């Protein structure tokens, strides 16, 4: 029964995505929605991304310096490991998990409220493809803004590491700079951006499905928001394993 339920949900999700990825009926309205969703889902999330990345970069640098460095290791190892952790995992995977809670619940609750107040039904009655009109701008907006969030997160994490070097005096800025520049592989940045694109699609499409298909009242909208965040987080974690193995 559980497998049947999962397969049914997956089938309904694919059918909804089939309706979503259709040619917009009015490109002017679609463009306005697209820009609005980029601002609401991406630009409004820059603050929390920068704040969390700064402190995580600082904490990683401190931990690496105090717990990994030894007389047998180079002095730049803390900067090297901070850069690798920020690029390979935090700025793409962990940051997307955080955004799944913020953005995912927002999308699910918005569409769920529109469903229970029959606004989506009104769009369908008027002959509008409600799935494409409501969901497609959210998906494309999130896919567009996510690479910038990844770059901002990585840069701010490195800024947090420099903050510990200048303020905390746990290591010299020269040693940190040497570690950040040591054996840099540009592909790691591209790999982080590619992974974030898959995660951005999950963050935007899965909560949209839960919100769009909700049934009942306000209690069910809250439950759909919770299910959307949990499902998105699990899918991000599972896909992170396969994408890391595939792209490495």
PDB file of C-alpha atoms in Angstrom:
ATOM      1  CA  UNK A   1       0.000   0.000   0.000  1.00  0.00           C
ATOM      2  CA  UNK A   2       2.859   2.397   0.769  1.00  0.00           C
ATOM      3  CA  UNK A   3       4.522   1.691  -2.573  1.00  0.00           C
ATOM      4  CA  UNK A   4       1.190   2.172  -4.337  1.00  0.00           C
ATOM      5  CA  UNK A   5       0.699   5.494  -2.568  1.00  0.00           C
ATOM      6  CA  UNK A   6       4.192   6.695  -3.516  1.00  0.00           C
ATOM      7  CA  UNK A   7       3.736   5.652  -7.147  1.00  0.00           C
ATOM      8  CA  UNK A   8       0.353   7.386  -7.294  1.00  0.00           C
ATOM      9  CA  UNK A   9       1.822  10.567  -5.865  1.00  0.00           C
ATOM     10  CA  UNK A  10       4.750  10.422  -8.292  1.00  0.00           C
ATOM     11  CA  UNK A  11       2.381   9.890 -11.227  1.00  0.00           C
ATOM     12  CA  UNK A  12       0.229  12.854 -10.217  1.00  0.00           C
ATOM     13  CA  UNK A  13       3.384  14.936  -9.837  1.00  0.00           C
ATOM     14  CA  UNK A  14       4.540  14.050 -13.367  1.00  0.00           C
ATOM     15  CA  UNK A  15       1.099  14.864 -14.769  1.00  0.00           C
ATOM     16  CA  UNK A  16       1.143  18.244 -13.030  1.00  0.00           C
ATOM     17  CA  UNK A  17       4.626  18.985 -14.376  1.00  0.00           C
ATOM     18  CA  UNK A  18       3.384  18.063 -17.848  1.00  0.00           C
ATOM     19  CA  UNK A  19       0.680  20.717 -17.532  1.00  0.00           C
ATOM     20  CA  UNK A  20       3.133  23.184 -16.030  1.00  0.00           C
ATOM     21  CA  UNK A  21       5.754  23.105 -18.790  1.00  0.00           C
ATOM     22  CA  UNK A  22       3.597  24.434 -21.582  1.00  0.00           C
ATOM     23  CA  UNK A  23       3.909  27.572 -23.679  1.00  0.00           C
ATOM     24  CA  UNK A  24       2.582  30.560 -21.701  1.00  0.00           C
ATOM     25  CA  UNK A  25      -0.639  31.931 -23.100  1.00  0.00           C
ATOM     26  CA  UNK A  26       0.328  35.578 -22.514  1.00  0.00           C
ATOM     27  CA  UNK A  27       4.047  36.284 -22.386  1.00  0.00           C
ATOM     28  CA  UNK A  28       3.534  39.739 -20.901  1.00  0.00           C
ATOM     29  CA  UNK A  29       1.734  38.334 -17.856  1.00  0.00           C
ATOM     30  CA  UNK A  30       4.209  35.476 -17.642  1.00  0.00           C
ATOM     31  CA  UNK A  31       7.160  37.898 -17.630  1.00  0.00           C
ATOM     32  CA  UNK A  32       5.607  39.960 -14.836  1.00  0.00           C
ATOM     33  CA  UNK A  33       5.040  36.824 -12.761  1.00  0.00           C
ATOM     34  CA  UNK A  34       8.539  35.566 -13.542  1.00  0.00           C
ATOM     35  CA  UNK A  35      10.196  38.759 -12.298  1.00  0.00           C
ATOM     36  CA  UNK A  36       7.918  38.831  -9.254  1.00  0.00           C
ATOM     37  CA  UNK A  37       8.793  35.252  -8.305  1.00  0.00           C
ATOM     38  CA  UNK A  38      12.521  35.895  -8.731  1.00  0.00           C
ATOM     39  CA  UNK A  39      12.226  38.741  -6.265  1.00  0.00           C
ATOM     40  CA  UNK A  40       9.943  36.942  -3.819  1.00  0.00           C
ATOM     41  CA  UNK A  41      11.723  33.580  -3.784  1.00  0.00           C
ATOM     42  CA  UNK A  42      15.319  34.534  -4.532  1.00  0.00           C
ATOM     43  CA  UNK A  43      16.127  38.168  -3.856  1.00  0.00           C
ATOM     44  CA  UNK A  44      14.259  38.166  -0.542  1.00  0.00           C
ATOM     45  CA  UNK A  45      16.324  35.147   0.521  1.00  0.00           C
ATOM     46  CA  UNK A  46      19.710  36.820  -0.039  1.00  0.00           C
ATOM     47  CA  UNK A  47      19.783  38.262   3.484  1.00  0.00           C
ATOM     48  CA  UNK A  48      19.437  34.946   5.299  1.00  0.00           C
ATOM     49  CA  UNK A  49      21.830  33.266   2.840  1.00  0.00           C
ATOM     50  CA  UNK A  50      24.552  35.852   3.466  1.00  0.00           C
ATOM     51  CA  UNK A  51      24.052  35.837   7.232  1.00  0.00           C
ATOM     52  CA  UNK A  52      24.181  32.056   7.620  1.00  0.00           C
ATOM     53  CA  UNK A  53      27.083  31.685   5.169  1.00  0.00           C
ATOM     54  CA  UNK A  54      29.194  34.288   6.981  1.00  0.00           C
ATOM     55  CA  UNK A  55      28.919  32.590  10.359  1.00  0.00           C
ATOM     56  CA  UNK A  56      29.234  29.066   8.952  1.00  0.00           C
ATOM     57  CA  UNK A  57      32.418  30.067   7.109  1.00  0.00           C
ATOM     58  CA  UNK A  58      33.796  31.573  10.306  1.00  0.00           C
ATOM     59  CA  UNK A  59      32.916  28.486  12.373  1.00  0.00           C
ATOM     60  CA  UNK A  60      34.386  26.075   9.807  1.00  0.00           C
ATOM     61  CA  UNK A  61      37.636  28.045   9.723  1.00  0.00           C
ATOM     62  CA  UNK A  62      37.887  28.044  13.527  1.00  0.00           C
ATOM     63  CA  UNK A  63      37.149  24.329  13.787  1.00  0.00           C
ATOM     64  CA  UNK A  64      39.647  23.428  11.087  1.00  0.00           C
ATOM     65  CA  UNK A  65      42.352  25.570  12.680  1.00  0.00           C
ATOM     66  CA  UNK A  66      41.850  24.288  16.227  1.00  0.00           C
ATOM     67  CA  UNK A  67      41.103  20.612  15.572  1.00  0.00           C
ATOM     68  CA  UNK A  68      42.882  19.627  12.358  1.00  0.00           C
ATOM     69  CA  UNK A  69      46.013  21.737  12.082  1.00  0.00           C
ATOM     70  CA  UNK A  70      49.097  20.337  13.785  1.00  0.00           C
ATOM     71  CA  UNK A  71      52.874  20.824  13.563  1.00  0.00           C
ATOM     72  CA  UNK A  72      52.885  18.060  10.974  1.00  0.00           C
ATOM     73  CA  UNK A  73      50.482  19.914   8.663  1.00  0.00           C
ATOM     74  CA  UNK A  74      50.932  23.101   6.615  1.00  0.00           C
ATOM     75  CA  UNK A  75      49.610  26.315   8.164  1.00  0.00           C
ATOM     76  CA  UNK A  76      47.296  26.900   5.214  1.00  0.00           C
ATOM     77  CA  UNK A  77      45.269  23.698   5.686  1.00  0.00           C
ATOM     78  CA  UNK A  78      42.449  25.538   7.529  1.00  0.00           C
ATOM     79  CA  UNK A  79      41.894  27.887   4.596  1.00  0.00           C
ATOM     80  CA  UNK A  80      42.036  25.019   2.105  1.00  0.00           C
ATOM     81  CA  UNK A  81      39.454  22.889   3.931  1.00  0.00           C
ATOM     82  CA  UNK A  82      37.170  25.900   4.493  1.00  0.00           C
ATOM     83  CA  UNK A  83      37.141  26.614   0.761  1.00  0.00           C
ATOM     84  CA  UNK A  84      36.461  22.995  -0.156  1.00  0.00           C
ATOM     85  CA  UNK A  85      33.614  22.591   2.344  1.00  0.00           C
ATOM     86  CA  UNK A  86      31.934  25.844   1.296  1.00  0.00           C
ATOM     87  CA  UNK A  87      32.211  25.112  -2.425  1.00  0.00           C
ATOM     88  CA  UNK A  88      31.471  21.405  -2.495  1.00  0.00           C
ATOM     89  CA  UNK A  89      28.682  21.030   0.052  1.00  0.00           C
ATOM     90  CA  UNK A  90      27.514  23.983   2.087  1.00  0.00           C
ATOM     91  CA  UNK A  91      26.837  26.605  -0.604  1.00  0.00           C
ATOM     92  CA  UNK A  92      24.892  24.121  -2.730  1.00  0.00           C
ATOM     93  CA  UNK A  93      23.447  21.303  -0.635  1.00  0.00           C
ATOM     94  CA  UNK A  94      23.122  22.648   2.909  1.00  0.00           C
ATOM     95  CA  UNK A  95      22.023  26.096   1.750  1.00  0.00           C
ATOM     96  CA  UNK A  96      19.338  24.498  -0.438  1.00  0.00           C
ATOM     97  CA  UNK A  97      18.113  22.529   2.572  1.00  0.00           C
ATOM     98  CA  UNK A  98      17.710  25.807   4.437  1.00  0.00           C
ATOM     99  CA  UNK A  99      15.909  27.365   1.462  1.00  0.00           C
ATOM    100  CA  UNK A 100      13.629  24.339   1.248  1.00  0.00           C
ATOM    101  CA  UNK A 101      12.236  25.331   4.629  1.00  0.00           C
ATOM    102  CA  UNK A 102      11.851  29.014   3.781  1.00  0.00           C
ATOM    103  CA  UNK A 103      10.897  28.955   0.104  1.00  0.00           C
ATOM    104  CA  UNK A 104       9.180  25.568   0.046  1.00  0.00           C
ATOM    105  CA  UNK A 105       6.740  26.355   2.839  1.00  0.00           C
ATOM    106  CA  UNK A 106       6.019  29.711   1.214  1.00  0.00           C
ATOM    107  CA  UNK A 107       5.146  28.128  -2.143  1.00  0.00           C
ATOM    108  CA  UNK A 108       3.050  25.331  -0.618  1.00  0.00           C
ATOM    109  CA  UNK A 109       1.069  27.640   1.659  1.00  0.00           C
ATOM    110  CA  UNK A 110       0.470  30.191  -1.110  1.00  0.00           C
ATOM    111  CA  UNK A 111      -0.841  27.667  -3.629  1.00  0.00           C
ATOM    112  CA  UNK A 112      -2.684  25.726  -0.926  1.00  0.00           C
ATOM    113  CA  UNK A 113      -4.518  28.854   0.178  1.00  0.00           C
ATOM    114  CA  UNK A 114      -5.439  29.601  -3.428  1.00  0.00           C
ATOM    115  CA  UNK A 115      -6.758  26.052  -3.793  1.00  0.00           C
ATOM    116  CA  UNK A 116      -8.955  26.016  -0.674  1.00  0.00           C
ATOM    117  CA  UNK A 117     -10.319  29.504  -1.464  1.00  0.00           C
ATOM    118  CA  UNK A 118     -11.191  28.258  -4.991  1.00  0.00           C
ATOM    119  CA  UNK A 119      -9.006  30.811  -6.773  1.00  0.00           C
ATOM    120  CA  UNK A 120      -7.350  28.032  -8.795  1.00  0.00           C
ATOM    121  CA  UNK A 121     -10.771  26.659  -9.724  1.00  0.00           C
ATOM    122  CA  UNK A 122     -11.747  30.114 -10.960  1.00  0.00           C
ATOM    123  CA  UNK A 123      -8.685  30.217 -13.225  1.00  0.00           C
ATOM    124  CA  UNK A 124      -9.551  26.789 -14.639  1.00  0.00           C
ATOM    125  CA  UNK A 125     -13.140  27.861 -15.291  1.00  0.00           C
ATOM    126  CA  UNK A 126     -11.892  30.894 -17.247  1.00  0.00           C
ATOM    127  CA  UNK A 127      -9.919  28.539 -19.501  1.00  0.00           C
ATOM    128  CA  UNK A 128      -6.494  29.437 -18.107  1.00  0.00           C
ATOM    129  CA  UNK A 129      -3.868  26.760 -17.597  1.00  0.00           C
ATOM    130  CA  UNK A 130      -3.564  27.419 -13.864  1.00  0.00           C
ATOM    131  CA  UNK A 131      -0.623  25.042 -13.430  1.00  0.00           C
ATOM    132  CA  UNK A 132       1.484  26.866 -16.014  1.00  0.00           C
ATOM    133  CA  UNK A 133       0.312  30.306 -14.876  1.00  0.00           C
ATOM    134  CA  UNK A 134       1.079  29.744 -11.186  1.00  0.00           C
ATOM    135  CA  UNK A 135       3.893  27.175 -11.045  1.00  0.00           C
ATOM    136  CA  UNK A 136       6.079  27.755 -14.108  1.00  0.00           C
ATOM    137  CA  UNK A 137       7.215  31.288 -13.082  1.00  0.00           C
ATOM    138  CA  UNK A 138       8.177  29.950  -9.642  1.00  0.00           C
ATOM    139  CA  UNK A 139      10.290  27.139 -11.103  1.00  0.00           C
ATOM    140  CA  UNK A 140      12.031  29.294 -13.696  1.00  0.00           C
ATOM    141  CA  UNK A 141      12.534  32.126 -11.222  1.00  0.00           C
ATOM    142  CA  UNK A 142      14.171  29.790  -8.710  1.00  0.00           C
ATOM    143  CA  UNK A 143      16.357  28.197 -11.392  1.00  0.00           C
ATOM    144  CA  UNK A 144      17.498  31.642 -12.511  1.00  0.00           C
ATOM    145  CA  UNK A 145      18.367  33.086  -9.106  1.00  0.00           C
ATOM    146  CA  UNK A 146      19.907  29.985  -7.506  1.00  0.00           C
ATOM    147  CA  UNK A 147      23.405  30.250  -9.117  1.00  0.00           C
ATOM    148  CA  UNK A 148      23.724  33.784  -7.745  1.00  0.00           C
ATOM    149  CA  UNK A 149      22.752  32.578  -4.271  1.00  0.00           C
ATOM    150  CA  UNK A 150      25.418  29.859  -4.468  1.00  0.00           C
ATOM    151  CA  UNK A 151      28.111  32.353  -5.498  1.00  0.00           C
ATOM    152  CA  UNK A 152      27.051  34.839  -2.813  1.00  0.00           C
ATOM    153  CA  UNK A 153      27.059  32.072  -0.209  1.00  0.00           C
ATOM    154  CA  UNK A 154      30.561  30.895  -1.109  1.00  0.00           C
ATOM    155  CA  UNK A 155      31.923  34.432  -1.162  1.00  0.00           C
ATOM    156  CA  UNK A 156      30.337  35.324   2.169  1.00  0.00           C
ATOM    157  CA  UNK A 157      31.619  32.095   3.753  1.00  0.00           C
ATOM    158  CA  UNK A 158      35.142  33.028   2.712  1.00  0.00           C
ATOM    159  CA  UNK A 159      34.455  36.499   4.097  1.00  0.00           C
ATOM    160  CA  UNK A 160      33.513  34.912   7.423  1.00  0.00           C
ATOM    161  CA  UNK A 161      36.803  33.004   7.415  1.00  0.00           C
ATOM    162  CA  UNK A 162      38.690  36.253   6.878  1.00  0.00           C
ATOM    163  CA  UNK A 163      36.670  37.764   9.722  1.00  0.00           C
ATOM    164  CA  UNK A 164      38.031  35.163  12.101  1.00  0.00           C
ATOM    165  CA  UNK A 165      41.554  35.770  10.787  1.00  0.00           C
ATOM    166  CA  UNK A 166      41.410  39.539  11.299  1.00  0.00           C
ATOM    167  CA  UNK A 167      39.239  39.695  14.440  1.00  0.00           C
ATOM    168  CA  UNK A 168      39.861  36.385  16.187  1.00  0.00           C
ATOM    169  CA  UNK A 169      43.595  36.289  15.392  1.00  0.00           C
ATOM    170  CA  UNK A 170      43.535  32.486  15.237  1.00  0.00           C
ATOM    171  CA  UNK A 171      45.609  32.570  12.039  1.00  0.00           C
ATOM    172  CA  UNK A 172      47.232  35.144   9.808  1.00  0.00           C
ATOM    173  CA  UNK A 173      45.363  36.410   6.729  1.00  0.00           C
ATOM    174  CA  UNK A 174      48.349  35.424   4.593  1.00  0.00           C
ATOM    175  CA  UNK A 175      48.086  31.779   5.678  1.00  0.00           C
ATOM    176  CA  UNK A 176      44.341  31.845   5.029  1.00  0.00           C
ATOM    177  CA  UNK A 177      44.843  33.354   1.579  1.00  0.00           C
ATOM    178  CA  UNK A 178      47.471  30.746   0.753  1.00  0.00           C
ATOM    179  CA  UNK A 179      45.073  27.967   1.733  1.00  0.00           C
ATOM    180  CA  UNK A 180      42.197  29.452  -0.259  1.00  0.00           C
ATOM    181  CA  UNK A 181      44.381  29.657  -3.368  1.00  0.00           C
ATOM    182  CA  UNK A 182      46.081  26.271  -2.982  1.00  0.00           C
ATOM    183  CA  UNK A 183      45.235  23.746  -5.721  1.00  0.00           C
ATOM    184  CA  UNK A 184      42.002  25.484  -6.703  1.00  0.00           C
ATOM    185  CA  UNK A 185      39.926  23.486  -9.192  1.00  0.00           C
ATOM    186  CA  UNK A 186      37.410  25.696 -11.087  1.00  0.00           C
ATOM    187  CA  UNK A 187      35.220  22.667 -11.831  1.00  0.00           C
ATOM    188  CA  UNK A 188      34.225  22.540  -8.150  1.00  0.00           C
ATOM    189  CA  UNK A 189      32.439  25.879  -8.524  1.00  0.00           C
ATOM    190  CA  UNK A 190      30.620  24.690 -11.626  1.00  0.00           C
ATOM    191  CA  UNK A 191      29.733  21.433  -9.899  1.00  0.00           C
ATOM    192  CA  UNK A 192      28.193  23.383  -7.030  1.00  0.00           C
ATOM    193  CA  UNK A 193      26.132  25.464  -9.459  1.00  0.00           C
ATOM    194  CA  UNK A 194      24.966  22.395 -11.415  1.00  0.00           C
ATOM    195  CA  UNK A 195      23.887  20.642  -8.225  1.00  0.00           C
ATOM    196  CA  UNK A 196      22.047  23.746  -7.067  1.00  0.00           C
ATOM    197  CA  UNK A 197      20.015  23.770 -10.296  1.00  0.00           C
ATOM    198  CA  UNK A 198      18.653  20.304  -9.545  1.00  0.00           C
ATOM    199  CA  UNK A 199      17.953  21.335  -5.964  1.00  0.00           C
ATOM    200  CA  UNK A 200      16.256  24.541  -7.109  1.00  0.00           C
ATOM    201  CA  UNK A 201      13.885  22.504  -9.265  1.00  0.00           C
ATOM    202  CA  UNK A 202      13.066  20.273  -6.298  1.00  0.00           C
ATOM    203  CA  UNK A 203      12.564  23.244  -3.963  1.00  0.00           C
ATOM    204  CA  UNK A 204      10.121  24.911  -6.348  1.00  0.00           C
ATOM    205  CA  UNK A 205       8.260  22.013  -7.980  1.00  0.00           C
ATOM    206  CA  UNK A 206       7.661  19.638  -5.057  1.00  0.00           C
ATOM    207  CA  UNK A 207       6.083  22.243  -2.711  1.00  0.00           C
ATOM    208  CA  UNK A 208       4.100  23.538  -5.693  1.00  0.00           C
ATOM    209  CA  UNK A 209       2.648  20.054  -6.153  1.00  0.00           C
ATOM    210  CA  UNK A 210       1.674  19.732  -2.505  1.00  0.00           C
ATOM    211  CA  UNK A 211       0.086  23.172  -2.453  1.00  0.00           C
ATOM    212  CA  UNK A 212      -1.669  22.814  -5.796  1.00  0.00           C
ATOM    213  CA  UNK A 213      -3.246  19.444  -4.935  1.00  0.00           C
ATOM    214  CA  UNK A 214      -4.252  20.181  -1.321  1.00  0.00           C
ATOM    215  CA  UNK A 215      -7.803  19.266  -0.315  1.00  0.00           C
ATOM    216  CA  UNK A 216      -9.810  20.485   2.655  1.00  0.00           C
ATOM    217  CA  UNK A 217      -9.320  23.631   4.711  1.00  0.00           C
ATOM    218  CA  UNK A 218      -6.630  25.632   6.438  1.00  0.00           C
ATOM    219  CA  UNK A 219      -5.496  22.669   8.543  1.00  0.00           C
ATOM    220  CA  UNK A 220      -4.716  20.734   5.375  1.00  0.00           C
ATOM    221  CA  UNK A 221      -2.777  23.710   4.013  1.00  0.00           C
ATOM    222  CA  UNK A 222      -0.510  23.608   7.065  1.00  0.00           C
ATOM    223  CA  UNK A 223      -0.068  19.857   6.699  1.00  0.00           C
ATOM    224  CA  UNK A 224       0.744  20.277   2.998  1.00  0.00           C
ATOM    225  CA  UNK A 225       3.406  22.871   3.860  1.00  0.00           C
ATOM    226  CA  UNK A 226       5.007  20.489   6.353  1.00  0.00           C
ATOM    227  CA  UNK A 227       4.910  17.569   3.904  1.00  0.00           C
ATOM    228  CA  UNK A 228       6.389  19.774   1.190  1.00  0.00           C
ATOM    229  CA  UNK A 229       9.377  20.779   3.326  1.00  0.00           C
ATOM    230  CA  UNK A 230      10.015  17.205   4.490  1.00  0.00           C
ATOM    231  CA  UNK A 231       9.731  15.729   0.994  1.00  0.00           C
ATOM    232  CA  UNK A 232      11.916  18.436  -0.549  1.00  0.00           C
ATOM    233  CA  UNK A 233      14.602  17.954   2.099  1.00  0.00           C
ATOM    234  CA  UNK A 234      14.645  14.188   1.634  1.00  0.00           C
ATOM    235  CA  UNK A 235      14.835  14.477  -2.159  1.00  0.00           C
ATOM    236  CA  UNK A 236      17.685  16.982  -1.892  1.00  0.00           C
ATOM    237  CA  UNK A 237      19.650  14.640   0.359  1.00  0.00           C
ATOM    238  CA  UNK A 238      19.079  11.611  -1.877  1.00  0.00           C
ATOM    239  CA  UNK A 239      19.883  13.469  -5.091  1.00  0.00           C
ATOM    240  CA  UNK A 240      22.974  15.027  -3.494  1.00  0.00           C
ATOM    241  CA  UNK A 241      24.505  11.569  -3.112  1.00  0.00           C
ATOM    242  CA  UNK A 242      23.954  10.639  -6.762  1.00  0.00           C
ATOM    243  CA  UNK A 243      24.940  14.040  -8.160  1.00  0.00           C
ATOM    244  CA  UNK A 244      28.148  14.136  -6.112  1.00  0.00           C
ATOM    245  CA  UNK A 245      29.102  10.675  -7.359  1.00  0.00           C
ATOM    246  CA  UNK A 246      28.171  11.564 -10.937  1.00  0.00           C
ATOM    247  CA  UNK A 247      29.922  14.936 -11.117  1.00  0.00           C
ATOM    248  CA  UNK A 248      33.048  14.142  -9.084  1.00  0.00           C
TER     249      UNK A 248
END
